[in-house]
Short mmCIF file of C-alpha atoms in Angstrom, two decimals:
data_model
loop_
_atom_site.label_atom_id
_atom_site.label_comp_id
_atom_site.label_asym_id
_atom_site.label_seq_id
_atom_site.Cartn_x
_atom_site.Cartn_y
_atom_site.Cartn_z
CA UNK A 86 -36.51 152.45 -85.46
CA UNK A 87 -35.16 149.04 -85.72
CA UNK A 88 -37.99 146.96 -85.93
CA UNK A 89 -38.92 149.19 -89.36
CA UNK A 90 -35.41 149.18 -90.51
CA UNK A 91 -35.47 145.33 -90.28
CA UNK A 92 -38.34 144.53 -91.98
CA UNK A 93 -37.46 146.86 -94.87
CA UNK A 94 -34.33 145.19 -94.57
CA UNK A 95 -36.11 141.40 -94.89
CA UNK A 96 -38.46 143.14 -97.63
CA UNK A 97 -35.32 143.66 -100.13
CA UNK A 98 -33.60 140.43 -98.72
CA UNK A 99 -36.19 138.55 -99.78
CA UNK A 100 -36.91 139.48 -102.98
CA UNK A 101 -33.44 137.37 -104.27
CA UNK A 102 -34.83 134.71 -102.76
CA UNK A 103 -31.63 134.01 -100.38
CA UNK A 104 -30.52 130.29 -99.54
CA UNK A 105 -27.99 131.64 -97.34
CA UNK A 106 -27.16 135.12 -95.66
CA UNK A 107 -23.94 136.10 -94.33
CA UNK A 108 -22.97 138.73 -91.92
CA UNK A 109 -19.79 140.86 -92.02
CA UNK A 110 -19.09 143.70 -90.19
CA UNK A 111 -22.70 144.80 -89.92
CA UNK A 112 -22.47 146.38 -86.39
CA UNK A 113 -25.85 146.18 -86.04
CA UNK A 114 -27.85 144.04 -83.37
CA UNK A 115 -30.93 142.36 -85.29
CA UNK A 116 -34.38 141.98 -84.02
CA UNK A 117 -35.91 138.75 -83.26
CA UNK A 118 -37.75 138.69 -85.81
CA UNK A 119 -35.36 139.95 -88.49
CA UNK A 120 -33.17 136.77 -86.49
CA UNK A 121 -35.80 133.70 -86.89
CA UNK A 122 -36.90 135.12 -90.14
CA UNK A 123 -33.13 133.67 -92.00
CA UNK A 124 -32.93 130.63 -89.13
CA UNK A 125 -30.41 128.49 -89.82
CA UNK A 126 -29.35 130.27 -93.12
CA UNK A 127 -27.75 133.37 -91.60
CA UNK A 128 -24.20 133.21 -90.74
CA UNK A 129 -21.87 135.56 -89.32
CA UNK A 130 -18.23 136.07 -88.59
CA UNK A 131 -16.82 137.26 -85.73
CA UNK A 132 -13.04 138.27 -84.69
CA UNK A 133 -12.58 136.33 -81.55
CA UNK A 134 -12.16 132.59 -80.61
CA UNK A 135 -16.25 132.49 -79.70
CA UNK A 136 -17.53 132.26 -76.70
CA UNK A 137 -14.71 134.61 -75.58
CA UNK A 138 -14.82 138.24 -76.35
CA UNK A 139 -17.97 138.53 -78.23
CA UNK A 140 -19.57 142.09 -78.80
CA UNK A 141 -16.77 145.15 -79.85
CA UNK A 142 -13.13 145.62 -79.65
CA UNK A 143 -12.23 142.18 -79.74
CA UNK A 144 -8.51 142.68 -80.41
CA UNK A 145 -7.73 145.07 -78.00
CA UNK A 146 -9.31 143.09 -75.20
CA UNK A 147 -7.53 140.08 -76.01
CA UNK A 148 -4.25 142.02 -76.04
CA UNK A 149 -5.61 143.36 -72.67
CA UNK A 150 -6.51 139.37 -71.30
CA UNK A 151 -2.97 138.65 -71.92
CA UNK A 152 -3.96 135.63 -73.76
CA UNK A 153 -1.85 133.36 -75.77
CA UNK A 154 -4.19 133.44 -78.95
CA UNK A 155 -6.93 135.00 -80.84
CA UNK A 156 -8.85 134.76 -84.04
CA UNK A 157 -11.94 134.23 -85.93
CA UNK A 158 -15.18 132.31 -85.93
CA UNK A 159 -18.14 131.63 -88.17
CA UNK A 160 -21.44 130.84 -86.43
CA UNK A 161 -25.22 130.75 -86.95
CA UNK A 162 -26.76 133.86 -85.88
CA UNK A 163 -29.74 133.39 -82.92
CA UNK A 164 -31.35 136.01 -81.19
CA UNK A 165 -27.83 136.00 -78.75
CA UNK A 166 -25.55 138.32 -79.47
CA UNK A 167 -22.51 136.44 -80.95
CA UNK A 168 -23.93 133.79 -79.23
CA UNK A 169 -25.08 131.27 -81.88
CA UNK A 170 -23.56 127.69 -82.30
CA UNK A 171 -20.11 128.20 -83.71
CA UNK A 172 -18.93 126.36 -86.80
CA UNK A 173 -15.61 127.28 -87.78
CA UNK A 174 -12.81 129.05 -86.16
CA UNK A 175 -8.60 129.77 -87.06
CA UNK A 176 -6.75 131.01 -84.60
CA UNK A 177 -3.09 133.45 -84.41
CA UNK A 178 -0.72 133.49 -81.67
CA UNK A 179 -0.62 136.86 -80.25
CA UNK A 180 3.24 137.90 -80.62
CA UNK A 181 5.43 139.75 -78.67
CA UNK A 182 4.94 143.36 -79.66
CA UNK A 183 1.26 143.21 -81.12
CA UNK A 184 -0.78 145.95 -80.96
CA UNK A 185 -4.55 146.01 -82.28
CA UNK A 186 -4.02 146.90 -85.44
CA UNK A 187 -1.09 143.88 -86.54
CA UNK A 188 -3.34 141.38 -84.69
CA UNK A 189 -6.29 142.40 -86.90
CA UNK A 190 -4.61 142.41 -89.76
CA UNK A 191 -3.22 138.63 -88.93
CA UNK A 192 -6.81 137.87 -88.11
CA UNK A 193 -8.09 139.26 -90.99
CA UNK A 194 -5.96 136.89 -93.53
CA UNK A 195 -7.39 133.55 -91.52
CA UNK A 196 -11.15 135.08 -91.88
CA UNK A 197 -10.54 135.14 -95.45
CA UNK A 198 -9.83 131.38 -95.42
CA UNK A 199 -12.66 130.13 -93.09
CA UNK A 200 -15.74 132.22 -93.90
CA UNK A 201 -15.52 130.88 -97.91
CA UNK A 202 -15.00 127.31 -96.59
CA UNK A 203 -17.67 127.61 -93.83
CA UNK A 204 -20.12 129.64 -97.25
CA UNK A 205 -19.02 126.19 -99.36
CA UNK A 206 -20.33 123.40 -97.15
CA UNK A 207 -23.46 125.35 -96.75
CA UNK A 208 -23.58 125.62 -100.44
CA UNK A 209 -22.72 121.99 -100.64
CA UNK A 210 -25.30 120.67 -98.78
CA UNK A 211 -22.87 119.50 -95.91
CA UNK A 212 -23.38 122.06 -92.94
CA UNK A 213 -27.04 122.46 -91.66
CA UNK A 214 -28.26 124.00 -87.99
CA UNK A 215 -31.03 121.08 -86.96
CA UNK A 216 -33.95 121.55 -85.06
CA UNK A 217 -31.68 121.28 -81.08
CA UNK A 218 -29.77 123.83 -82.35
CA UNK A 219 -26.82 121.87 -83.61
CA UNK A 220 -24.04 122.20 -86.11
CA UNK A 221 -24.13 119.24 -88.33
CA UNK A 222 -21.31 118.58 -90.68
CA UNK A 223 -21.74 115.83 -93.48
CA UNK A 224 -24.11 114.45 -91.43
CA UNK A 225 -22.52 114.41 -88.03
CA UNK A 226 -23.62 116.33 -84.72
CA UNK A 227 -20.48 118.44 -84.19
CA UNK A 228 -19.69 118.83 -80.39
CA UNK A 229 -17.05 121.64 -80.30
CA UNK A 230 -16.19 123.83 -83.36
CA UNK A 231 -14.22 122.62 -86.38
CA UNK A 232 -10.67 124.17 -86.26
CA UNK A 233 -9.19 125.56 -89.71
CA UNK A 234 -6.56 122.66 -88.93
CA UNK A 235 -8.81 119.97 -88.75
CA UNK A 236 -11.14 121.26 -92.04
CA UNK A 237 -8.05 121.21 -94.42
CA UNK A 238 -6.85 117.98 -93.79
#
């Protein structure tokens, strides 16, 4: 069951002693506990513009929404479902044409970028989750998520 599978899980996590865990594609939903165990040192990454289409089959509902753009974010994991406080995100246009697949892949090459930068302030001591539940970048309260724009400048 998943509470078992979890806390074997945590059992083998734990013995490396982890400062930081990362998620990707593990289409699994966590239990609490697995969840507060790795608070604020669990990230994940997630192919949509968080809040908007969290859960599966991002790509073809954003093809579906008609919207103008799509991508990635990185965010702390919480006990909501795709719902923790974002950090990072890099969006694509969607283009004429664009099926699931050639939106992915576009997607794909900006999640490459953003999940090592997001992995490298953590490492760095510059990106923490506080105690409201925050995103704190060198020291600062961030209010909306860092674009990739904005972090390579």
């Amino acid at each position: 069951d998943r509470e078992s599978f979890d806390t074997a899980l945590m059992e083998l996590i734990d013995r490396y002693e982890p400062g930081l865990v990362l998620l990707a594609g593990f289409m699994r939903i966590l239990t609490p506990d697995f969840v507060r165990h790795y608070h604020g040192r669990m990230l994940n990454i997630h192919p949509s513009l968080l809040p908007e289409f969290q859960g599966l089959h991002t790509h073809e509902r954003a093809l579906e929404a008609e919207v103008e753009k799509h991508g990635a974010s990185i965010h702390f994991v919480t006990e909501e479902l795709d719902g923790g406080p974002i950090i990072l995100q890099a969006s694509v246009p969607i283009l004429p044409g664009d099926d699931a697949d050639r939106l992915a892949a576009r997607v794909l090459e900006k999640e490459h970028i953003i999940y090592p930068l997001a992995v490298r302030w953590f490492a760095q001591g510059r990106l923490a989750l506080n105690e409201d539940q925050q995103v704190v970048l060198d020291g600062r309260i961030m209010n909306t998520p860092m674009q990739l724009e904005q972090a390579t400048q």
